[in-house]
mmCIF file with all atom_site columns, C-alpha atoms in Angstrom:
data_model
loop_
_atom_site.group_PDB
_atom_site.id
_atom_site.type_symbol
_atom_site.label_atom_id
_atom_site.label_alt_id
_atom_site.label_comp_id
_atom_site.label_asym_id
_atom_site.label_entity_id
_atom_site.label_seq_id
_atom_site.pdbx_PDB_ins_code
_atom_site.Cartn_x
_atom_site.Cartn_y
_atom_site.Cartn_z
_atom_site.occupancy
_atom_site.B_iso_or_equiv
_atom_site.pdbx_formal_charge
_atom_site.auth_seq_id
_atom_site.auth_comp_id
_atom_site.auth_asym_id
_atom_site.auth_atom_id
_atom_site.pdbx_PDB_model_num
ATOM 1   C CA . UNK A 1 1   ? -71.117 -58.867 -68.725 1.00 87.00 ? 1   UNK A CA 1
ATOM 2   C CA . UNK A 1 2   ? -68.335 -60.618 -70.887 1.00 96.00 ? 2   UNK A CA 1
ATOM 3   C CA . UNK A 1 3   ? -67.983 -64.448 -70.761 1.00 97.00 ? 3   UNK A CA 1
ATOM 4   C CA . UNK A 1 4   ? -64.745 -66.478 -72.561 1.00 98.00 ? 4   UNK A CA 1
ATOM 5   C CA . UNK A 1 5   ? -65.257 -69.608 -73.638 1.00 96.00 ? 5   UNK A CA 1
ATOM 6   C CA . UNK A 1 6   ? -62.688 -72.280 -74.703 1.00 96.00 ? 6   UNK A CA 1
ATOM 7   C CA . UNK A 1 7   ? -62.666 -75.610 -76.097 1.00 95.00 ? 7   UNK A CA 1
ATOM 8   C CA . UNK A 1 8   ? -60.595 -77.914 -78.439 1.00 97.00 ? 8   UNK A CA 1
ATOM 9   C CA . UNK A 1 9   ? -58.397 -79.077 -75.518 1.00 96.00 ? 9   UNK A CA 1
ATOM 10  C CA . UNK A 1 10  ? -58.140 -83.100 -74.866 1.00 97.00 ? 10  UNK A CA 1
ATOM 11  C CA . UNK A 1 11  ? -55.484 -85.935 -75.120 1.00 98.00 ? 11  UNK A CA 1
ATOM 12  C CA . UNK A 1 12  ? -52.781 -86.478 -77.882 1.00 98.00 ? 12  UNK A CA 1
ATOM 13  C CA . UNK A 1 13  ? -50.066 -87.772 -78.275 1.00 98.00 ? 13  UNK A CA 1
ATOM 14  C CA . UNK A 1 14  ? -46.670 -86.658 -78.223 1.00 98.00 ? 14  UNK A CA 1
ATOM 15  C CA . UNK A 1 15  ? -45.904 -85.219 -81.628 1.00 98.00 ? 15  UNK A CA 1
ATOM 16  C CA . UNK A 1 16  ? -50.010 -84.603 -82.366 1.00 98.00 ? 16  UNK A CA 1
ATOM 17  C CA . UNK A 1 17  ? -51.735 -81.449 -82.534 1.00 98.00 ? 17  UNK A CA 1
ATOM 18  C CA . UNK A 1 18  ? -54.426 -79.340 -81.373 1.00 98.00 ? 18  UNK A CA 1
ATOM 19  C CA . UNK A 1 19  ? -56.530 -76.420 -81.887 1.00 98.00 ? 19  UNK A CA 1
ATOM 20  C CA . UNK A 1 20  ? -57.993 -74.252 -79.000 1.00 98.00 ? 20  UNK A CA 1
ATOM 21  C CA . UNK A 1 21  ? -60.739 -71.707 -79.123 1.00 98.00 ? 21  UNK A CA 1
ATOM 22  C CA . UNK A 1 22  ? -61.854 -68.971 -77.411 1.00 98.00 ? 22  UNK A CA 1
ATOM 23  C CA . UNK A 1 23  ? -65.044 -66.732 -77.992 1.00 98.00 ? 23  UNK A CA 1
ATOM 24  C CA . UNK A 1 24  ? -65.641 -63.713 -76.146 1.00 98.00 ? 24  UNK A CA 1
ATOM 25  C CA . UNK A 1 25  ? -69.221 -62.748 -75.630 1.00 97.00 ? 25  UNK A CA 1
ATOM 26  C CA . UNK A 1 26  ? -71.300 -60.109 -74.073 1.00 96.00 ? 26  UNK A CA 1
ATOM 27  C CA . UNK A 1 27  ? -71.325 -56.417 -74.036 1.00 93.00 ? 27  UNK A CA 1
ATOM 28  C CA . UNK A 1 28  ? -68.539 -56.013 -75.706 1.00 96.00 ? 28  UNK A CA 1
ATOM 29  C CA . UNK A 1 29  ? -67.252 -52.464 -77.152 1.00 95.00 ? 29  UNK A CA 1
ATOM 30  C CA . UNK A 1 30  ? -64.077 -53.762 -78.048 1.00 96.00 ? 30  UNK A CA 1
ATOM 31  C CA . UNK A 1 31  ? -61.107 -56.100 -77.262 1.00 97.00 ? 31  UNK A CA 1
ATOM 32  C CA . UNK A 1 32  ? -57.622 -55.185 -76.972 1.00 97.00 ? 32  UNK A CA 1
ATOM 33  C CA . UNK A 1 33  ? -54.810 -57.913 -76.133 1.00 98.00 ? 33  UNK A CA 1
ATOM 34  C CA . UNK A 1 34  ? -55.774 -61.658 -76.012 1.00 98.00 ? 34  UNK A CA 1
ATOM 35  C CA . UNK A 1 35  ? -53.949 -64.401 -74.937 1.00 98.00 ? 35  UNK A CA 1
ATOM 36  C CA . UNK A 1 36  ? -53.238 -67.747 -74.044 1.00 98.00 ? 36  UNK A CA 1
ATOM 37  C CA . UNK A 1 37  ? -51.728 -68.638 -70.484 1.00 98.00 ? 37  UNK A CA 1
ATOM 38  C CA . UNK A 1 38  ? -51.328 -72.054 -69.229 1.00 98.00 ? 38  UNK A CA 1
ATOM 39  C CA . UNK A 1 39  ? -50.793 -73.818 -65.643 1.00 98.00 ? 39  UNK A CA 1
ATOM 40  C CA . UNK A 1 40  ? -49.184 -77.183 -65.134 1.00 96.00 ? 40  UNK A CA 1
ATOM 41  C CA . UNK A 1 41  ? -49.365 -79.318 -61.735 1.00 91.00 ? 41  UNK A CA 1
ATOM 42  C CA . UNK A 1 42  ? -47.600 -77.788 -59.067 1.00 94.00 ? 42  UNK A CA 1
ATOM 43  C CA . UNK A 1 43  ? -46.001 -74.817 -61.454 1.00 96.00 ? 43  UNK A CA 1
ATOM 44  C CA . UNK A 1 44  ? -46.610 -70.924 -61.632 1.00 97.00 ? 44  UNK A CA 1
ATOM 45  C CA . UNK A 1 45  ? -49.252 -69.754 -64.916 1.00 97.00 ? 45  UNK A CA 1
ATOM 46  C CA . UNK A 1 46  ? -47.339 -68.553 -67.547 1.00 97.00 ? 46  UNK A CA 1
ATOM 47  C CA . UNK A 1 47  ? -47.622 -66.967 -71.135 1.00 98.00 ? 47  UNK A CA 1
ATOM 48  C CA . UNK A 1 48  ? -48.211 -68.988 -73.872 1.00 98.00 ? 48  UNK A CA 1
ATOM 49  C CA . UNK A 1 49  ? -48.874 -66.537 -76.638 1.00 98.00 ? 49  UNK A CA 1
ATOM 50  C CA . UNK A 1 50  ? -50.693 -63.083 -77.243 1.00 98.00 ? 50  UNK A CA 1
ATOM 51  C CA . UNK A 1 51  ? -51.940 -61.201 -79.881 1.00 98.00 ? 51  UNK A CA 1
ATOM 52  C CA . UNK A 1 52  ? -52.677 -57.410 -80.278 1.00 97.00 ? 52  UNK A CA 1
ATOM 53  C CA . UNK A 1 53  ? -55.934 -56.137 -82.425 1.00 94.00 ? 53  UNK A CA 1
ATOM 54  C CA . UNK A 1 54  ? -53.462 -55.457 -85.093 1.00 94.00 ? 54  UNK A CA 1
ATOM 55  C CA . UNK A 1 55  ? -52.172 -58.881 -85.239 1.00 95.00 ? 55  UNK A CA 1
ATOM 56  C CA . UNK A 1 56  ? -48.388 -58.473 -83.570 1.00 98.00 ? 56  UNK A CA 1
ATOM 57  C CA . UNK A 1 57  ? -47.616 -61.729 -81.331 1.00 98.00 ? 57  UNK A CA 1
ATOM 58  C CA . UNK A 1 58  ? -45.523 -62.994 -78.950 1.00 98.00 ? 58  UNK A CA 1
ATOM 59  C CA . UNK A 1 59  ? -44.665 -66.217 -77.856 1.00 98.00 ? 59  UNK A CA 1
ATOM 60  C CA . UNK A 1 60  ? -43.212 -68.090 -74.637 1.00 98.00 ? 60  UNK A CA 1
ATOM 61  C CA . UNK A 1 61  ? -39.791 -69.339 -75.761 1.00 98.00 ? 61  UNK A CA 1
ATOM 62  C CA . UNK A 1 62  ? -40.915 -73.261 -74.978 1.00 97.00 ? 62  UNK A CA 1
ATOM 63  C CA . UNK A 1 63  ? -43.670 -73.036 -77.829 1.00 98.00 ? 63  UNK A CA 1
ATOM 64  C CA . UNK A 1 64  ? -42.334 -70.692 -80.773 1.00 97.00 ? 64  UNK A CA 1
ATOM 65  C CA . UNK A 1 65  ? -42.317 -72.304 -83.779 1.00 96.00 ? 65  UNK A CA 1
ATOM 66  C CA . UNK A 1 66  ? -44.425 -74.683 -82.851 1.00 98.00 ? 66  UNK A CA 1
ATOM 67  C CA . UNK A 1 67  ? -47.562 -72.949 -81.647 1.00 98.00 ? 67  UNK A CA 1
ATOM 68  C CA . UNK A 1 68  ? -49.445 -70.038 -83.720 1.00 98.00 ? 68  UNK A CA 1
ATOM 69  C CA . UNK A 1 69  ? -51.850 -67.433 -82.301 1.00 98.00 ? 69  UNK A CA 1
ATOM 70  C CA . UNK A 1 70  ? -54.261 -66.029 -84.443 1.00 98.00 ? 70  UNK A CA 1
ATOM 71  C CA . UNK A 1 71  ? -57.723 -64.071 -83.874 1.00 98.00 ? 71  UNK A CA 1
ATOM 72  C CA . UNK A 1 72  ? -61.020 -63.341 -85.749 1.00 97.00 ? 72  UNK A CA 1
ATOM 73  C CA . UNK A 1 73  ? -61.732 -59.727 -84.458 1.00 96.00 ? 73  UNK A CA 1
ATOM 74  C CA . UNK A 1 74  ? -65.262 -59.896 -86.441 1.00 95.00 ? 74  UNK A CA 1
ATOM 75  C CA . UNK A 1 75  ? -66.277 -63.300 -84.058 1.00 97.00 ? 75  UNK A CA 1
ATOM 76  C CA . UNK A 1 76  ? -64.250 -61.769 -80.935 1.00 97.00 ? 76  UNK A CA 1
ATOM 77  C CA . UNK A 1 77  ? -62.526 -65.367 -81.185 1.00 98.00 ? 77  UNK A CA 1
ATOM 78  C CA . UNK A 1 78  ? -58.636 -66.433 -80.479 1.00 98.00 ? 78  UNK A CA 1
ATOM 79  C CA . UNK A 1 79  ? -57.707 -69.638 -81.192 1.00 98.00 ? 79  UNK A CA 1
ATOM 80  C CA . UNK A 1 80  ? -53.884 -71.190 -80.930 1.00 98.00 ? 80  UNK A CA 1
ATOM 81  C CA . UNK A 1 81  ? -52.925 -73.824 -83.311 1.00 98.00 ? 81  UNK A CA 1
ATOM 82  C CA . UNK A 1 82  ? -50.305 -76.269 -80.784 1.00 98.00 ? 82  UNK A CA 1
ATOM 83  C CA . UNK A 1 83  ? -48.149 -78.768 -83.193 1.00 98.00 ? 83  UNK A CA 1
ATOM 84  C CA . UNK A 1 84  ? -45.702 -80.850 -82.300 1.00 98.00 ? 84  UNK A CA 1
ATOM 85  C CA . UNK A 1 85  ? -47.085 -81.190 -78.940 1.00 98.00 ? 85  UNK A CA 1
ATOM 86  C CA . UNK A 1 86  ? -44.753 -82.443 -75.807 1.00 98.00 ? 86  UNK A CA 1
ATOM 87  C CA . UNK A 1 87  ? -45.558 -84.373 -72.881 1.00 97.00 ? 87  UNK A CA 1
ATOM 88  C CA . UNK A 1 88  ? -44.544 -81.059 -70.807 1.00 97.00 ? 88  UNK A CA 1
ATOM 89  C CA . UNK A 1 89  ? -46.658 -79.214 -72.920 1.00 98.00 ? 89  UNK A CA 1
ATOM 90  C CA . UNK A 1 90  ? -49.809 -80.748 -70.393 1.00 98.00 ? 90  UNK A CA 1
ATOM 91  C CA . UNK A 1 91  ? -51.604 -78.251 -68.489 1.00 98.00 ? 91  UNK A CA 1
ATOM 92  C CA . UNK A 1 92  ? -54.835 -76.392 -68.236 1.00 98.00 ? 92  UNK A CA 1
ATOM 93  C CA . UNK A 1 93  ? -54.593 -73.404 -70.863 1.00 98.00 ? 93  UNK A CA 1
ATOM 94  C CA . UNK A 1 94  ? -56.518 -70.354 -70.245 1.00 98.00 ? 94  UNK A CA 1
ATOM 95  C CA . UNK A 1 95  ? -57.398 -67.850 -72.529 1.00 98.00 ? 95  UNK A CA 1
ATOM 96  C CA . UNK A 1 96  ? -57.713 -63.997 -71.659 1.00 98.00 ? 96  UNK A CA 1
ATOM 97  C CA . UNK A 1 97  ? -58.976 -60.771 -73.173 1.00 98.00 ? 97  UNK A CA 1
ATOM 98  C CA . UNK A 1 98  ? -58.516 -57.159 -72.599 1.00 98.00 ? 98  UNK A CA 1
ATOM 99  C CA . UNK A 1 99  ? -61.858 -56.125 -72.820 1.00 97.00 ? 99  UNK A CA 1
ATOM 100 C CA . UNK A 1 100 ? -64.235 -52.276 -73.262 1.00 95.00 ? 100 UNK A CA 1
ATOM 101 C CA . UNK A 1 101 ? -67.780 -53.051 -72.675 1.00 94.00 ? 101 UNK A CA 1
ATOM 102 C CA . UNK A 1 102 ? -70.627 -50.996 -73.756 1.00 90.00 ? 102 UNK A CA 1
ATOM 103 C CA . UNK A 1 103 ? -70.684 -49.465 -70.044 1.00 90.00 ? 103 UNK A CA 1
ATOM 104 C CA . UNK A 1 104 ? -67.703 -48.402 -68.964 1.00 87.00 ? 104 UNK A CA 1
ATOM 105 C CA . UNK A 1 105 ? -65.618 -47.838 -72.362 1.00 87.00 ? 105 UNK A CA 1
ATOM 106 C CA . UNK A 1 106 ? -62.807 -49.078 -69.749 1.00 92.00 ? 106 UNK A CA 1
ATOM 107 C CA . UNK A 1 107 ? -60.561 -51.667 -70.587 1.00 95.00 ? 107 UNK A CA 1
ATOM 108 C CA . UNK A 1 108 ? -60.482 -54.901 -67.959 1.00 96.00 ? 108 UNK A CA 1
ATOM 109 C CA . UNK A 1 109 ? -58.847 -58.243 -68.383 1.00 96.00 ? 109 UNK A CA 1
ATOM 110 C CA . UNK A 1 110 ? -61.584 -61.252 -68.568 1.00 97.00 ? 110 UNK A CA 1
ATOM 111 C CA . UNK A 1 111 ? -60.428 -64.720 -68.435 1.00 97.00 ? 111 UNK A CA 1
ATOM 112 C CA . UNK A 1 112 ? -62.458 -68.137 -69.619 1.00 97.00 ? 112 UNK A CA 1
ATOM 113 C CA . UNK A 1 113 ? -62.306 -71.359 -67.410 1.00 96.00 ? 113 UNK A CA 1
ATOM 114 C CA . UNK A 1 114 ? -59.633 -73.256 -68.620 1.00 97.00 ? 114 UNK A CA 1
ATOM 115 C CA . UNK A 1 115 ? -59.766 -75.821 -71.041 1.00 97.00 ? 115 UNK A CA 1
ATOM 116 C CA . UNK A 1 116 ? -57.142 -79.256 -70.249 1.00 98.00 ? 116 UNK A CA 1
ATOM 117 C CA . UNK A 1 117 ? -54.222 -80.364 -72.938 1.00 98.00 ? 117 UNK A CA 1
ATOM 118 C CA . UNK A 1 118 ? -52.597 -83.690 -72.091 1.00 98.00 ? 118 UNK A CA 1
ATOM 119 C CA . UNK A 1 119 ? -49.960 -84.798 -73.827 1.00 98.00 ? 119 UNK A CA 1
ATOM 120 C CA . UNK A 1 120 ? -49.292 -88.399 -73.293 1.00 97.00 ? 120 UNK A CA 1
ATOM 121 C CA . UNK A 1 121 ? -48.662 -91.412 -75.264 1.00 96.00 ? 121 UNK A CA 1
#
């Protein structure tokens, strides 16, 4: 019923930046929390950043100030803005949504595919 789907990710070098998208489609009442996690080779997923409908964010302390979260609630799209990349900054980054649809009116989490960001020179 919902589908997320990212893009923008690729290869850049160290100090080089990139933007990631995510649209959230479907039968969508309304969204919630969304977010960016990310998974490296042979680590745990963590938190990148997250955004509330109002706008408040939060942000792993490995990116702040240099990654910015940001959503277009009209297009049901979040997109994080990654400068200054780093070499461990390479992973595959997954985006997330805290989603109503028009059926149940009950909140569950939806996440896209994955998208990969490698940082290399």
């Amino acid at each position: 019923q919902v589908q997320l789907v990212e893009s923008g990710g690729g290869l850049v070098q160290p100090g080089g930046s990139l933007r990631l998208s995510c649209a959230a489609s479907g039968s969508i009442f309304s969204i919630a929390n969304m977010g960016w996690d990310r998974q490296a080779p042979g680590k745990q997923r963590e938190l990148v950043a997250a955004i509330t409908s109002g706008g408040s964010t939060k942000y792993a302390d490995s990116v702040k100030d240099r990654f910015t979260i940001s959503r277009d609630n009209a297009k049901n799209t979040v997109y994080l803005q990654m400068n200054s990349l780093k070499p461990e900054d390479t992973a595959v980054y997954y985006c997330n949504a805290d989603v109503a649809t028009m059926s149940s009116l009950i909140y569950q989490d939806y996440w896209g595919q994955g998208t990969q960001v490698t940082v290399s020179s």
